[in-house]
Amino acid sequence: QAQLVESGGGLVQPGGSLRLTCAASGFTFGSYGMSWHRQAPGKERELVATTNSFDNSTYYPDSVKGRFTISRDNEKKMVYLQMNRVKPEDTAVYYCYVPYLDHWGQGTQVTVLS
């Protein structure tokens, strides 16, 4: 049924950039808001970015605002997270999520070296 597959994680130096991709399938992608979340070792999973389904409005918490950008391509059924000027505290497993369906991807590891 619904499937989300994240990719693009890896090792990156502080101040560097990374682009995460979430490939969606099994549902009417364009009808749903999408979000990215992350979970660092020993910490709770936290929201990183959201984009809604009708006006492309976005939301970012202060921790990533100005550095991360969420975008989507409804034709390709893809959600992206552009991560710029990364910090060691950005190290986490990043998950793609469909809030309405309460469905998660498997996650992709992002490690910012120190």
mmCIF file of C-alpha atoms in Angstrom:
data_model
loop_
_atom_site.group_PDB
_atom_site.id
_atom_site.type_symbol
_atom_site.label_atom_id
_atom_site.label_comp_id
_atom_site.label_asym_id
_atom_site.label_seq_id
_atom_site.Cartn_x
_atom_site.Cartn_y
_atom_site.Cartn_z
ATOM 1 C CA GLN A 1 0.000 0.000 0.000
ATOM 2 C CA ALA A 2 1.463 3.355 0.977
ATOM 3 C CA GLN A 3 5.224 3.391 0.708
ATOM 4 C CA LEU A 4 7.859 6.006 1.426
ATOM 5 C CA VAL A 5 11.502 5.417 0.618
ATOM 6 C CA GLU A 6 14.079 7.924 1.805
ATOM 7 C CA SER A 7 17.499 8.305 0.282
ATOM 8 C CA GLY A 8 20.351 10.771 0.161
ATOM 9 C CA GLY A 9 21.664 10.485 3.679
ATOM 10 C CA GLY A 10 25.314 10.084 4.471
ATOM 11 C CA LEU A 11 28.327 11.738 6.017
ATOM 12 C CA VAL A 12 28.798 15.453 5.662
ATOM 13 C CA GLN A 13 31.106 18.083 7.126
ATOM 14 C CA PRO A 14 29.715 20.897 9.274
ATOM 15 C CA GLY A 15 28.612 23.714 7.040
ATOM 16 C CA GLY A 16 28.051 21.368 4.151
ATOM 17 C CA SER A 17 24.904 20.442 2.280
ATOM 18 C CA LEU A 18 22.848 17.353 1.699
ATOM 19 C CA ARG A 19 19.668 16.691 -0.241
ATOM 20 C CA LEU A 20 17.299 14.025 1.001
ATOM 21 C CA THR A 21 14.715 12.445 -1.244
ATOM 22 C CA CYS A 22 11.496 10.677 -0.334
ATOM 23 C CA ALA A 23 9.927 8.597 -3.081
ATOM 24 C CA ALA A 24 6.232 8.010 -2.467
ATOM 25 C CA SER A 25 3.896 5.418 -3.889
ATOM 26 C CA GLY A 26 0.653 3.636 -3.126
ATOM 27 C CA PHE A 27 -1.471 6.685 -2.382
ATOM 28 C CA THR A 28 -2.711 9.866 -4.020
ATOM 29 C CA PHE A 29 0.427 11.798 -3.262
ATOM 30 C CA GLY A 30 -0.787 15.234 -4.318
ATOM 31 C CA SER A 31 -3.769 15.055 -1.962
ATOM 32 C CA TYR A 32 -1.695 14.808 1.190
ATOM 33 C CA GLY A 33 0.521 17.016 3.220
ATOM 34 C CA MET A 34 4.018 15.666 3.763
ATOM 35 C CA SER A 35 6.640 16.183 6.379
ATOM 36 C CA TRP A 36 10.165 15.345 7.408
ATOM 37 C CA HIS A 37 11.079 14.347 10.942
ATOM 38 C CA ARG A 38 14.325 13.331 12.553
ATOM 39 C CA GLN A 39 15.433 11.344 15.547
ATOM 40 C CA ALA A 40 18.859 11.689 17.081
ATOM 41 C CA PRO A 41 20.339 9.107 19.463
ATOM 42 C CA GLY A 42 18.783 9.495 22.892
ATOM 43 C CA LYS A 43 16.305 12.110 21.736
ATOM 44 C CA GLU A 44 12.655 12.175 20.776
ATOM 45 C CA ARG A 45 11.617 12.282 17.178
ATOM 46 C CA GLU A 46 11.069 15.872 16.118
ATOM 47 C CA LEU A 47 9.445 17.680 13.254
ATOM 48 C CA VAL A 48 11.849 19.185 10.734
ATOM 49 C CA ALA A 49 9.594 20.504 7.984
ATOM 50 C CA THR A 50 6.088 20.257 6.579
ATOM 51 C CA THR A 51 4.439 21.100 3.299
ATOM 52 C CA ASN A 52 0.703 20.974 2.817
ATOM 53 C CA SER A 53 -1.263 19.608 -0.108
ATOM 54 C CA PHE A 54 -3.259 22.601 -1.277
ATOM 55 C CA ASP A 55 -1.179 25.761 -1.163
ATOM 56 C CA ASN A 56 2.392 24.506 -0.684
ATOM 57 C CA SER A 57 2.746 26.379 2.559
ATOM 58 C CA THR A 58 5.679 25.224 4.645
ATOM 59 C CA TYR A 59 6.669 25.174 8.251
ATOM 60 C CA TYR A 60 10.060 24.835 9.910
ATOM 61 C CA PRO A 61 11.035 24.849 13.558
ATOM 62 C CA ASP A 62 13.577 27.412 14.661
ATOM 63 C CA SER A 63 16.276 24.767 14.818
ATOM 64 C CA VAL A 64 16.370 24.426 11.032
ATOM 65 C CA LYS A 65 14.639 27.559 9.760
ATOM 66 C CA GLY A 66 16.726 29.303 7.156
ATOM 67 C CA ARG A 67 18.901 26.245 6.592
ATOM 68 C CA PHE A 68 16.510 23.506 5.462
ATOM 69 C CA THR A 69 13.979 23.648 2.656
ATOM 70 C CA ILE A 70 11.203 21.169 1.976
ATOM 71 C CA SER A 71 9.817 20.857 -1.516
ATOM 72 C CA ARG A 72 7.684 18.449 -3.469
ATOM 73 C CA ASP A 73 7.105 17.330 -7.007
ATOM 74 C CA ASN A 74 3.610 15.914 -7.286
ATOM 75 C CA GLU A 75 4.194 14.578 -10.782
ATOM 76 C CA LYS A 76 7.251 12.642 -9.684
ATOM 77 C CA LYS A 77 5.700 11.837 -6.292
ATOM 78 C CA MET A 78 8.800 13.042 -4.521
ATOM 79 C CA VAL A 79 9.462 15.079 -1.417
ATOM 80 C CA TYR A 80 12.854 16.668 -0.898
ATOM 81 C CA LEU A 81 14.689 18.119 2.030
ATOM 82 C CA GLN A 82 17.530 20.411 1.093
ATOM 83 C CA MET A 83 19.851 20.718 4.064
ATOM 84 C CA ASN A 84 22.326 23.580 3.993
ATOM 85 C CA ARG A 85 24.889 24.771 6.515
ATOM 86 C CA VAL A 86 24.455 21.596 8.491
ATOM 87 C CA LYS A 87 25.530 21.379 12.105
ATOM 88 C CA PRO A 88 26.622 18.427 14.236
ATOM 89 C CA GLU A 89 23.273 18.622 16.026
ATOM 90 C CA ASP A 90 21.568 17.809 12.727
ATOM 91 C CA THR A 91 22.918 14.277 13.031
ATOM 92 C CA ALA A 92 19.897 11.980 13.118
ATOM 93 C CA VAL A 93 17.855 9.493 11.198
ATOM 94 C CA TYR A 94 15.567 11.458 8.927
ATOM 95 C CA TYR A 95 12.090 10.159 8.171
ATOM 96 C CA CYS A 96 9.539 11.038 5.561
ATOM 97 C CA TYR A 97 5.979 11.048 6.887
ATOM 98 C CA VAL A 98 2.393 11.316 5.687
ATOM 99 C CA PRO A 99 0.557 12.853 8.653
ATOM 100 C CA TYR A 100 -2.966 12.063 7.507
ATOM 101 C CA LEU A 101 -2.107 8.409 6.933
ATOM 102 C CA ASP A 102 0.225 8.245 9.931
ATOM 103 C CA HIS A 103 2.690 6.481 7.688
ATOM 104 C CA TRP A 104 6.474 6.614 7.990
ATOM 105 C CA GLY A 105 9.338 5.808 5.736
ATOM 106 C CA GLN A 106 12.195 3.655 6.964
ATOM 107 C CA GLY A 107 14.532 6.574 7.487
ATOM 108 C CA THR A 108 17.911 7.633 6.173
ATOM 109 C CA GLN A 109 20.916 8.383 8.344
ATOM 110 C CA VAL A 110 22.508 11.813 8.250
ATOM 111 C CA THR A 111 25.772 12.187 10.115
ATOM 112 C CA VAL A 112 27.404 15.582 10.405
ATOM 113 C CA LEU A 113 31.043 15.094 11.269
ATOM 114 C CA SER A 114 32.710 17.109 13.971
#
